[in-house]
Amino acid sequence: MAEQISHKIYNLCIETYESNEFASKCFSSKPSFEKEKKIGKIFGFITIESSDEKIFDFVNFIIEQIKWHYYSHFKNEEDLSYSAINIEDGLEATLQKINVDIFAYLEKEKISIILKNIHILMGVIRGNQICFSTLGKINAYLFHFRKNNSYQIINVYENISVSDDINPLKFFTQTISGQISFSDSMFFCTSNILDYMSLEKLKKIITQNDSSEAGRYLKTILSSINMPKHFIFSIVSVQKNPHHLKSIASIYN
């Protein structure tokens, strides 16, 4: 089954008028074909509102540690079967180590961050399996393909307000996992995008275009907003050969 699946991940950060108080970066790992098929591909984005010049190095540090810890967790994957590898376990182990890394880095570099200004998506996709964790105001929607070329909007995750008394060793506290069917797309975004675009419009753009083309449409629309705004999103789609039957989507906590 895994050989018939291909993934498309399109990440984009959009800065509009005077939105220069942010440090943001999208990421997607590039493992070998065999490694991606067996243990998956890491993707996500980070955006932090801060004027501290050290923040850019902090963002890069987090991304590098995410990739390192996840793939190190499966360093002996060649000795394991496909079914023996659990990507959710790998992501949870990564989260535990990332929590410690973030705390140690902030202490060492003397960086002060307001927690409500940090927004992070960290995800893994392998075959039809998808697993992710978030921090801050991130939303996730599944556009699930149904008959007659229609799509159902499934609200997978809505942002949870971050309080400033969060345990600094538990920035990431949960993972969400499930299945994404062929011809489906998932859309992850900072929640402020929904202030300017309806879910119906997002669904139409994403489901009627290739992910790259959909990203360009969204960039054009969001870049035209003449206000100090900062947007970031990921489009994830799964495709296969047309003669295979479509599976049923099931995203769950």
PDB file of C-alpha atoms in Angstrom:
ATOM      1  CA  MET A   1       0.000   0.000   0.000  1.00  0.00           C
ATOM      2  CA  ALA A   2       2.711   2.492   0.989  1.00  0.00           C
ATOM      3  CA  GLU A   3       4.354   2.273  -2.450  1.00  0.00           C
ATOM      4  CA  GLN A   4       1.180   3.641  -4.095  1.00  0.00           C
ATOM      5  CA  ILE A   5       1.054   6.785  -1.946  1.00  0.00           C
ATOM      6  CA  SER A   6       2.579  10.176  -2.619  1.00  0.00           C
ATOM      7  CA  HIS A   7       2.497  13.233  -0.388  1.00  0.00           C
ATOM      8  CA  LYS A   8       2.475  16.890  -1.254  1.00  0.00           C
ATOM      9  CA  ILE A   9       3.334  19.400   1.450  1.00  0.00           C
ATOM     10  CA  TYR A  10       3.164  23.116   0.720  1.00  0.00           C
ATOM     11  CA  ASN A  11       4.248  25.523   3.470  1.00  0.00           C
ATOM     12  CA  LEU A  12       4.143  29.294   3.272  1.00  0.00           C
ATOM     13  CA  CYS A  13       4.763  32.284   5.525  1.00  0.00           C
ATOM     14  CA  ILE A  14       3.191  35.595   4.484  1.00  0.00           C
ATOM     15  CA  GLU A  15       4.161  38.948   5.911  1.00  0.00           C
ATOM     16  CA  THR A  16       1.894  41.887   5.199  1.00  0.00           C
ATOM     17  CA  TYR A  17       2.298  45.584   5.931  1.00  0.00           C
ATOM     18  CA  GLU A  18       4.803  46.247   8.769  1.00  0.00           C
ATOM     19  CA  SER A  19       4.625  42.704  10.130  1.00  0.00           C
ATOM     20  CA  ASN A  20       8.334  42.714  10.903  1.00  0.00           C
ATOM     21  CA  GLU A  21       8.117  41.835  14.587  1.00  0.00           C
ATOM     22  CA  PHE A  22       7.945  38.117  13.833  1.00  0.00           C
ATOM     23  CA  ALA A  23      10.488  35.345  13.396  1.00  0.00           C
ATOM     24  CA  SER A  24       8.945  32.608  11.258  1.00  0.00           C
ATOM     25  CA  LYS A  25      10.015  29.546   9.331  1.00  0.00           C
ATOM     26  CA  CYS A  26       8.371  26.589   7.617  1.00  0.00           C
ATOM     27  CA  PHE A  27      10.077  23.227   7.415  1.00  0.00           C
ATOM     28  CA  SER A  28       9.778  19.856   5.733  1.00  0.00           C
ATOM     29  CA  SER A  29      12.354  17.104   6.019  1.00  0.00           C
ATOM     30  CA  LYS A  30      13.828  15.398   2.958  1.00  0.00           C
ATOM     31  CA  PRO A  31      14.540  11.800   3.952  1.00  0.00           C
ATOM     32  CA  SER A  32      15.495   9.181   1.407  1.00  0.00           C
ATOM     33  CA  PHE A  33      12.641   7.437  -0.402  1.00  0.00           C
ATOM     34  CA  GLU A  34      13.066   4.296   1.694  1.00  0.00           C
ATOM     35  CA  LYS A  35      13.259   6.209   4.973  1.00  0.00           C
ATOM     36  CA  GLU A  36      10.205   8.320   4.157  1.00  0.00           C
ATOM     37  CA  LYS A  37       8.234   5.213   3.241  1.00  0.00           C
ATOM     38  CA  LYS A  38       9.174   3.496   6.485  1.00  0.00           C
ATOM     39  CA  ILE A  39       9.232   6.236   9.150  1.00  0.00           C
ATOM     40  CA  GLY A  40       7.632   9.216   7.448  1.00  0.00           C
ATOM     41  CA  LYS A  41       8.319  12.858   6.722  1.00  0.00           C
ATOM     42  CA  ILE A  42       8.482  15.666   9.285  1.00  0.00           C
ATOM     43  CA  PHE A  43       6.790  18.982   8.439  1.00  0.00           C
ATOM     44  CA  GLY A  44       5.506  22.090  10.174  1.00  0.00           C
ATOM     45  CA  PHE A  45       6.100  25.738  10.913  1.00  0.00           C
ATOM     46  CA  ILE A  46       7.088  28.120  13.685  1.00  0.00           C
ATOM     47  CA  THR A  47       6.177  31.758  14.181  1.00  0.00           C
ATOM     48  CA  ILE A  48       7.181  33.822  17.216  1.00  0.00           C
ATOM     49  CA  GLU A  49       6.257  37.436  17.839  1.00  0.00           C
ATOM     50  CA  SER A  50       9.338  39.071  19.275  1.00  0.00           C
ATOM     51  CA  SER A  51      11.832  41.832  18.524  1.00  0.00           C
ATOM     52  CA  ASP A  52      14.701  39.943  20.190  1.00  0.00           C
ATOM     53  CA  GLU A  53      17.425  39.397  17.593  1.00  0.00           C
ATOM     54  CA  LYS A  54      18.180  35.999  19.153  1.00  0.00           C
ATOM     55  CA  ILE A  55      14.760  34.658  18.178  1.00  0.00           C
ATOM     56  CA  PHE A  56      15.797  33.695  14.638  1.00  0.00           C
ATOM     57  CA  ASP A  57      18.535  31.424  15.966  1.00  0.00           C
ATOM     58  CA  PHE A  58      16.040  29.979  18.446  1.00  0.00           C
ATOM     59  CA  VAL A  59      13.608  29.128  15.639  1.00  0.00           C
ATOM     60  CA  ASN A  60      16.346  27.380  13.656  1.00  0.00           C
ATOM     61  CA  PHE A  61      17.441  25.517  16.771  1.00  0.00           C
ATOM     62  CA  ILE A  62      13.938  24.131  17.374  1.00  0.00           C
ATOM     63  CA  ILE A  63      13.578  22.913  13.789  1.00  0.00           C
ATOM     64  CA  GLU A  64      16.951  21.186  13.759  1.00  0.00           C
ATOM     65  CA  GLN A  65      16.224  19.489  17.096  1.00  0.00           C
ATOM     66  CA  ILE A  66      12.805  18.306  15.902  1.00  0.00           C
ATOM     67  CA  LYS A  67      14.357  16.584  12.886  1.00  0.00           C
ATOM     68  CA  TRP A  68      17.268  15.194  14.876  1.00  0.00           C
ATOM     69  CA  HIS A  69      15.206  13.710  17.708  1.00  0.00           C
ATOM     70  CA  TYR A  70      12.530  12.200  15.463  1.00  0.00           C
ATOM     71  CA  TYR A  71      14.866  10.408  13.086  1.00  0.00           C
ATOM     72  CA  SER A  72      17.231   9.445  15.910  1.00  0.00           C
ATOM     73  CA  HIS A  73      14.299   7.715  17.601  1.00  0.00           C
ATOM     74  CA  PHE A  74      14.209   5.320  14.639  1.00  0.00           C
ATOM     75  CA  LYS A  75      17.953   5.036  14.118  1.00  0.00           C
ATOM     76  CA  ASN A  76      17.662   1.241  13.906  1.00  0.00           C
ATOM     77  CA  GLU A  77      14.620   1.295  11.606  1.00  0.00           C
ATOM     78  CA  GLU A  78      16.293  -1.008   9.096  1.00  0.00           C
ATOM     79  CA  ASP A  79      15.926  -3.801  11.652  1.00  0.00           C
ATOM     80  CA  LEU A  80      12.190  -3.120  12.111  1.00  0.00           C
ATOM     81  CA  SER A  81       9.244  -4.043   9.945  1.00  0.00           C
ATOM     82  CA  TYR A  82       6.888  -1.372   8.590  1.00  0.00           C
ATOM     83  CA  SER A  83       4.132  -2.439  10.997  1.00  0.00           C
ATOM     84  CA  ALA A  84       6.505  -2.350  13.984  1.00  0.00           C
ATOM     85  CA  ILE A  85       7.239   1.363  13.528  1.00  0.00           C
ATOM     86  CA  ASN A  86       4.820   3.681  15.349  1.00  0.00           C
ATOM     87  CA  ILE A  87       5.125   7.275  14.172  1.00  0.00           C
ATOM     88  CA  GLU A  88       2.978   8.568  17.040  1.00  0.00           C
ATOM     89  CA  ASP A  89       5.382   7.042  19.556  1.00  0.00           C
ATOM     90  CA  GLY A  90       8.229   8.665  17.649  1.00  0.00           C
ATOM     91  CA  LEU A  91       6.564  12.076  17.716  1.00  0.00           C
ATOM     92  CA  GLU A  92       5.710  11.800  21.419  1.00  0.00           C
ATOM     93  CA  ALA A  93       9.326  10.911  22.235  1.00  0.00           C
ATOM     94  CA  THR A  94      10.426  13.897  20.147  1.00  0.00           C
ATOM     95  CA  LEU A  95       8.057  16.210  22.032  1.00  0.00           C
ATOM     96  CA  GLN A  96       9.449  15.153  25.393  1.00  0.00           C
ATOM     97  CA  LYS A  97      12.998  15.925  24.292  1.00  0.00           C
ATOM     98  CA  ILE A  98      12.033  19.158  22.539  1.00  0.00           C
ATOM     99  CA  ASN A  99      10.384  20.417  25.740  1.00  0.00           C
ATOM    100  CA  VAL A 100      13.671  19.970  27.594  1.00  0.00           C
ATOM    101  CA  ASP A 101      15.690  21.478  24.719  1.00  0.00           C
ATOM    102  CA  ILE A 102      13.508  24.599  24.556  1.00  0.00           C
ATOM    103  CA  PHE A 103      13.675  25.182  28.297  1.00  0.00           C
ATOM    104  CA  ALA A 104      17.458  24.739  28.356  1.00  0.00           C
ATOM    105  CA  TYR A 105      17.982  27.002  25.344  1.00  0.00           C
ATOM    106  CA  LEU A 106      15.895  29.837  26.779  1.00  0.00           C
ATOM    107  CA  GLU A 107      17.749  29.603  30.077  1.00  0.00           C
ATOM    108  CA  LYS A 108      21.181  29.530  28.444  1.00  0.00           C
ATOM    109  CA  GLU A 109      20.560  32.378  25.985  1.00  0.00           C
ATOM    110  CA  LYS A 110      18.591  34.493  28.487  1.00  0.00           C
ATOM    111  CA  ILE A 111      15.669  34.838  26.102  1.00  0.00           C
ATOM    112  CA  SER A 112      12.334  35.992  27.468  1.00  0.00           C
ATOM    113  CA  ILE A 113       9.261  35.034  25.455  1.00  0.00           C
ATOM    114  CA  ILE A 114       5.576  35.678  26.051  1.00  0.00           C
ATOM    115  CA  LEU A 115       4.042  32.240  25.598  1.00  0.00           C
ATOM    116  CA  LYS A 116       0.912  33.513  23.855  1.00  0.00           C
ATOM    117  CA  ASN A 117       3.189  34.832  21.084  1.00  0.00           C
ATOM    118  CA  ILE A 118       4.560  31.391  20.143  1.00  0.00           C
ATOM    119  CA  HIS A 119       2.750  29.314  17.504  1.00  0.00           C
ATOM    120  CA  ILE A 120       4.208  25.986  16.378  1.00  0.00           C
ATOM    121  CA  LEU A 121       3.018  23.054  14.268  1.00  0.00           C
ATOM    122  CA  MET A 122       5.007  19.824  14.328  1.00  0.00           C
ATOM    123  CA  GLY A 123       3.698  16.972  12.166  1.00  0.00           C
ATOM    124  CA  VAL A 124       4.646  13.608  10.685  1.00  0.00           C
ATOM    125  CA  ILE A 125       3.034  11.881   7.706  1.00  0.00           C
ATOM    126  CA  ARG A 126       3.651   8.304   6.570  1.00  0.00           C
ATOM    127  CA  GLY A 127       1.408   6.635   4.055  1.00  0.00           C
ATOM    128  CA  ASN A 128      -2.151   7.429   5.092  1.00  0.00           C
ATOM    129  CA  GLN A 129      -1.071   8.071   8.683  1.00  0.00           C
ATOM    130  CA  ILE A 130      -0.745  11.605  10.003  1.00  0.00           C
ATOM    131  CA  CYS A 131       0.222  12.723  13.482  1.00  0.00           C
ATOM    132  CA  PHE A 132       0.809  16.234  14.779  1.00  0.00           C
ATOM    133  CA  SER A 133       1.178  18.453  17.819  1.00  0.00           C
ATOM    134  CA  THR A 134       0.679  22.186  18.194  1.00  0.00           C
ATOM    135  CA  LEU A 135       1.542  25.058  20.463  1.00  0.00           C
ATOM    136  CA  GLY A 136      -0.368  28.337  20.394  1.00  0.00           C
ATOM    137  CA  LYS A 137      -3.141  29.464  18.085  1.00  0.00           C
ATOM    138  CA  ILE A 138      -3.088  26.832  15.360  1.00  0.00           C
ATOM    139  CA  ASN A 139      -6.131  25.394  13.581  1.00  0.00           C
ATOM    140  CA  ALA A 140      -6.334  22.202  11.521  1.00  0.00           C
ATOM    141  CA  TYR A 141      -9.014  21.200   9.025  1.00  0.00           C
ATOM    142  CA  LEU A 142      -9.500  18.114   6.891  1.00  0.00           C
ATOM    143  CA  PHE A 143     -11.150  18.537   3.493  1.00  0.00           C
ATOM    144  CA  HIS A 144     -12.455  14.999   3.015  1.00  0.00           C
ATOM    145  CA  PHE A 145     -13.305  13.857  -0.501  1.00  0.00           C
ATOM    146  CA  ARG A 146     -16.802  12.481  -0.980  1.00  0.00           C
ATOM    147  CA  LYS A 147     -18.711  11.306  -4.036  1.00  0.00           C
ATOM    148  CA  ASN A 148     -19.607  13.681  -6.875  1.00  0.00           C
ATOM    149  CA  ASN A 149     -16.387  15.649  -6.303  1.00  0.00           C
ATOM    150  CA  SER A 150     -17.731  17.206  -3.120  1.00  0.00           C
ATOM    151  CA  TYR A 151     -15.699  17.735   0.039  1.00  0.00           C
ATOM    152  CA  GLN A 152     -16.683  17.642   3.696  1.00  0.00           C
ATOM    153  CA  ILE A 153     -14.992  20.033   6.120  1.00  0.00           C
ATOM    154  CA  ILE A 154     -13.858  18.248   9.279  1.00  0.00           C
ATOM    155  CA  ASN A 155     -12.647  20.445  12.111  1.00  0.00           C
ATOM    156  CA  VAL A 156      -9.729  18.404  13.405  1.00  0.00           C
ATOM    157  CA  TYR A 157      -8.294  20.896  15.859  1.00  0.00           C
ATOM    158  CA  GLU A 158      -8.926  24.455  17.022  1.00  0.00           C
ATOM    159  CA  ASN A 159      -6.433  26.513  18.964  1.00  0.00           C
ATOM    160  CA  ILE A 160      -6.365  26.350  22.717  1.00  0.00           C
ATOM    161  CA  SER A 161      -5.539  29.562  24.553  1.00  0.00           C
ATOM    162  CA  VAL A 162      -2.081  29.489  26.044  1.00  0.00           C
ATOM    163  CA  SER A 163      -1.779  30.701  29.616  1.00  0.00           C
ATOM    164  CA  ASP A 164       1.413  32.286  30.905  1.00  0.00           C
ATOM    165  CA  ASP A 165       1.609  29.848  33.806  1.00  0.00           C
ATOM    166  CA  ILE A 166       2.276  26.883  31.509  1.00  0.00           C
ATOM    167  CA  ASN A 167       4.943  24.485  32.732  1.00  0.00           C
ATOM    168  CA  PRO A 168       8.069  25.490  30.734  1.00  0.00           C
ATOM    169  CA  LEU A 169       9.049  21.822  30.524  1.00  0.00           C
ATOM    170  CA  LYS A 170       5.711  20.963  28.894  1.00  0.00           C
ATOM    171  CA  PHE A 171       5.354  23.306  25.951  1.00  0.00           C
ATOM    172  CA  PHE A 172       3.928  20.418  23.911  1.00  0.00           C
ATOM    173  CA  THR A 173       1.465  18.263  25.815  1.00  0.00           C
ATOM    174  CA  GLN A 174      -0.564  16.232  23.303  1.00  0.00           C
ATOM    175  CA  THR A 175      -0.510  14.591  19.908  1.00  0.00           C
ATOM    176  CA  ILE A 176      -3.393  14.099  17.492  1.00  0.00           C
ATOM    177  CA  SER A 177      -3.293  11.230  15.022  1.00  0.00           C
ATOM    178  CA  GLY A 178      -5.450   9.555  12.439  1.00  0.00           C
ATOM    179  CA  GLN A 179      -5.825   8.622   8.791  1.00  0.00           C
ATOM    180  CA  ILE A 180      -5.957  10.904   5.772  1.00  0.00           C
ATOM    181  CA  SER A 181      -7.623   9.380   2.729  1.00  0.00           C
ATOM    182  CA  PHE A 182      -6.592   9.582  -0.884  1.00  0.00           C
ATOM    183  CA  SER A 183      -7.736  12.799  -2.571  1.00  0.00           C
ATOM    184  CA  ASP A 184      -8.065  14.465   0.854  1.00  0.00           C
ATOM    185  CA  SER A 185      -6.207  17.571   1.962  1.00  0.00           C
ATOM    186  CA  MET A 186      -5.356  18.919   5.380  1.00  0.00           C
ATOM    187  CA  PHE A 187      -4.953  22.611   6.064  1.00  0.00           C
ATOM    188  CA  PHE A 188      -3.001  23.856   9.082  1.00  0.00           C
ATOM    189  CA  CYS A 189      -2.869  27.581   9.780  1.00  0.00           C
ATOM    190  CA  THR A 190      -2.474  30.297  12.347  1.00  0.00           C
ATOM    191  CA  SER A 191      -5.994  31.093  13.474  1.00  0.00           C
ATOM    192  CA  ASN A 192      -5.902  34.722  12.278  1.00  0.00           C
ATOM    193  CA  ILE A 193      -6.319  33.520   8.677  1.00  0.00           C
ATOM    194  CA  LEU A 194      -9.931  32.679   9.522  1.00  0.00           C
ATOM    195  CA  ASP A 195     -10.520  36.357  10.307  1.00  0.00           C
ATOM    196  CA  TYR A 196     -10.125  37.122   6.601  1.00  0.00           C
ATOM    197  CA  MET A 197     -11.212  33.986   4.759  1.00  0.00           C
ATOM    198  CA  SER A 198     -14.129  31.617   5.288  1.00  0.00           C
ATOM    199  CA  LEU A 199     -13.625  27.867   5.529  1.00  0.00           C
ATOM    200  CA  GLU A 200     -15.795  27.422   2.455  1.00  0.00           C
ATOM    201  CA  LYS A 201     -13.522  29.674   0.421  1.00  0.00           C
ATOM    202  CA  LEU A 202     -10.433  27.893   1.735  1.00  0.00           C
ATOM    203  CA  LYS A 203     -11.976  24.536   0.870  1.00  0.00           C
ATOM    204  CA  LYS A 204     -12.756  25.655  -2.678  1.00  0.00           C
ATOM    205  CA  ILE A 205      -9.247  26.990  -3.291  1.00  0.00           C
ATOM    206  CA  ILE A 206      -7.449  23.984  -1.827  1.00  0.00           C
ATOM    207  CA  THR A 207      -9.619  21.205  -3.270  1.00  0.00           C
ATOM    208  CA  GLN A 208      -9.898  22.634  -6.773  1.00  0.00           C
ATOM    209  CA  ASN A 209      -6.194  23.284  -7.271  1.00  0.00           C
ATOM    210  CA  ASP A 210      -2.851  21.582  -6.920  1.00  0.00           C
ATOM    211  CA  SER A 211      -1.344  22.386  -3.509  1.00  0.00           C
ATOM    212  CA  SER A 212       1.284  24.704  -5.031  1.00  0.00           C
ATOM    213  CA  GLU A 213      -1.307  26.573  -7.073  1.00  0.00           C
ATOM    214  CA  ALA A 214      -3.628  26.788  -4.058  1.00  0.00           C
ATOM    215  CA  GLY A 215      -0.751  28.217  -2.045  1.00  0.00           C
ATOM    216  CA  ARG A 216      -0.158  30.899  -4.665  1.00  0.00           C
ATOM    217  CA  TYR A 217      -3.845  31.869  -4.606  1.00  0.00           C
ATOM    218  CA  LEU A 218      -3.785  32.166  -0.820  1.00  0.00           C
ATOM    219  CA  LYS A 219      -0.571  34.168  -0.932  1.00  0.00           C
ATOM    220  CA  THR A 220      -2.114  36.658  -3.346  1.00  0.00           C
ATOM    221  CA  ILE A 221      -5.244  37.083  -1.231  1.00  0.00           C
ATOM    222  CA  LEU A 222      -3.544  37.333   2.154  1.00  0.00           C
ATOM    223  CA  SER A 223      -0.714  39.561   0.925  1.00  0.00           C
ATOM    224  CA  SER A 224      -3.262  42.122  -0.239  1.00  0.00           C
ATOM    225  CA  ILE A 225      -4.406  42.805   3.332  1.00  0.00           C
ATOM    226  CA  ASN A 226      -3.147  46.306   4.072  1.00  0.00           C
ATOM    227  CA  MET A 227      -2.697  45.844   7.800  1.00  0.00           C
ATOM    228  CA  PRO A 228       0.187  44.674  10.022  1.00  0.00           C
ATOM    229  CA  LYS A 229      -0.485  40.939   9.773  1.00  0.00           C
ATOM    230  CA  HIS A 230       1.532  37.750   9.715  1.00  0.00           C
ATOM    231  CA  PHE A 231       0.145  34.471   8.350  1.00  0.00           C
ATOM    232  CA  ILE A 232       1.572  30.983   8.093  1.00  0.00           C
ATOM    233  CA  PHE A 233       0.030  27.746   6.810  1.00  0.00           C
ATOM    234  CA  SER A 234       0.642  24.213   5.505  1.00  0.00           C
ATOM    235  CA  ILE A 235      -1.336  22.263   2.918  1.00  0.00           C
ATOM    236  CA  VAL A 236      -0.884  18.488   3.074  1.00  0.00           C
ATOM    237  CA  SER A 237      -2.419  16.157   0.492  1.00  0.00           C
ATOM    238  CA  VAL A 238      -2.278  12.444  -0.212  1.00  0.00           C
ATOM    239  CA  GLN A 239      -2.546  10.989  -3.720  1.00  0.00           C
ATOM    240  CA  LYS A 240      -2.411   7.541  -5.269  1.00  0.00           C
ATOM    241  CA  ASN A 241      -2.927   5.720  -8.538  1.00  0.00           C
ATOM    242  CA  PRO A 242      -6.566   6.113  -9.656  1.00  0.00           C
ATOM    243  CA  HIS A 243      -7.356   2.392  -9.888  1.00  0.00           C
ATOM    244  CA  HIS A 244      -7.088   1.971  -6.099  1.00  0.00           C
ATOM    245  CA  LEU A 245     -10.185   2.275  -3.956  1.00  0.00           C
ATOM    246  CA  LYS A 246     -10.504   5.315  -1.697  1.00  0.00           C
ATOM    247  CA  SER A 247     -10.252   4.669   2.045  1.00  0.00           C
ATOM    248  CA  ILE A 248     -12.402   6.292   4.710  1.00  0.00           C
ATOM    249  CA  ALA A 249     -11.015   9.316   6.582  1.00  0.00           C
ATOM    250  CA  SER A 250     -10.836   9.070  10.359  1.00  0.00           C
ATOM    251  CA  ILE A 251      -9.107  11.829  12.268  1.00  0.00           C
ATOM    252  CA  TYR A 252      -9.329  11.522  16.001  1.00  0.00           C
ATOM    253  CA  ASN A 253      -7.720  12.547  19.297  1.00  0.00           C
TER     254      ASN A 253
END
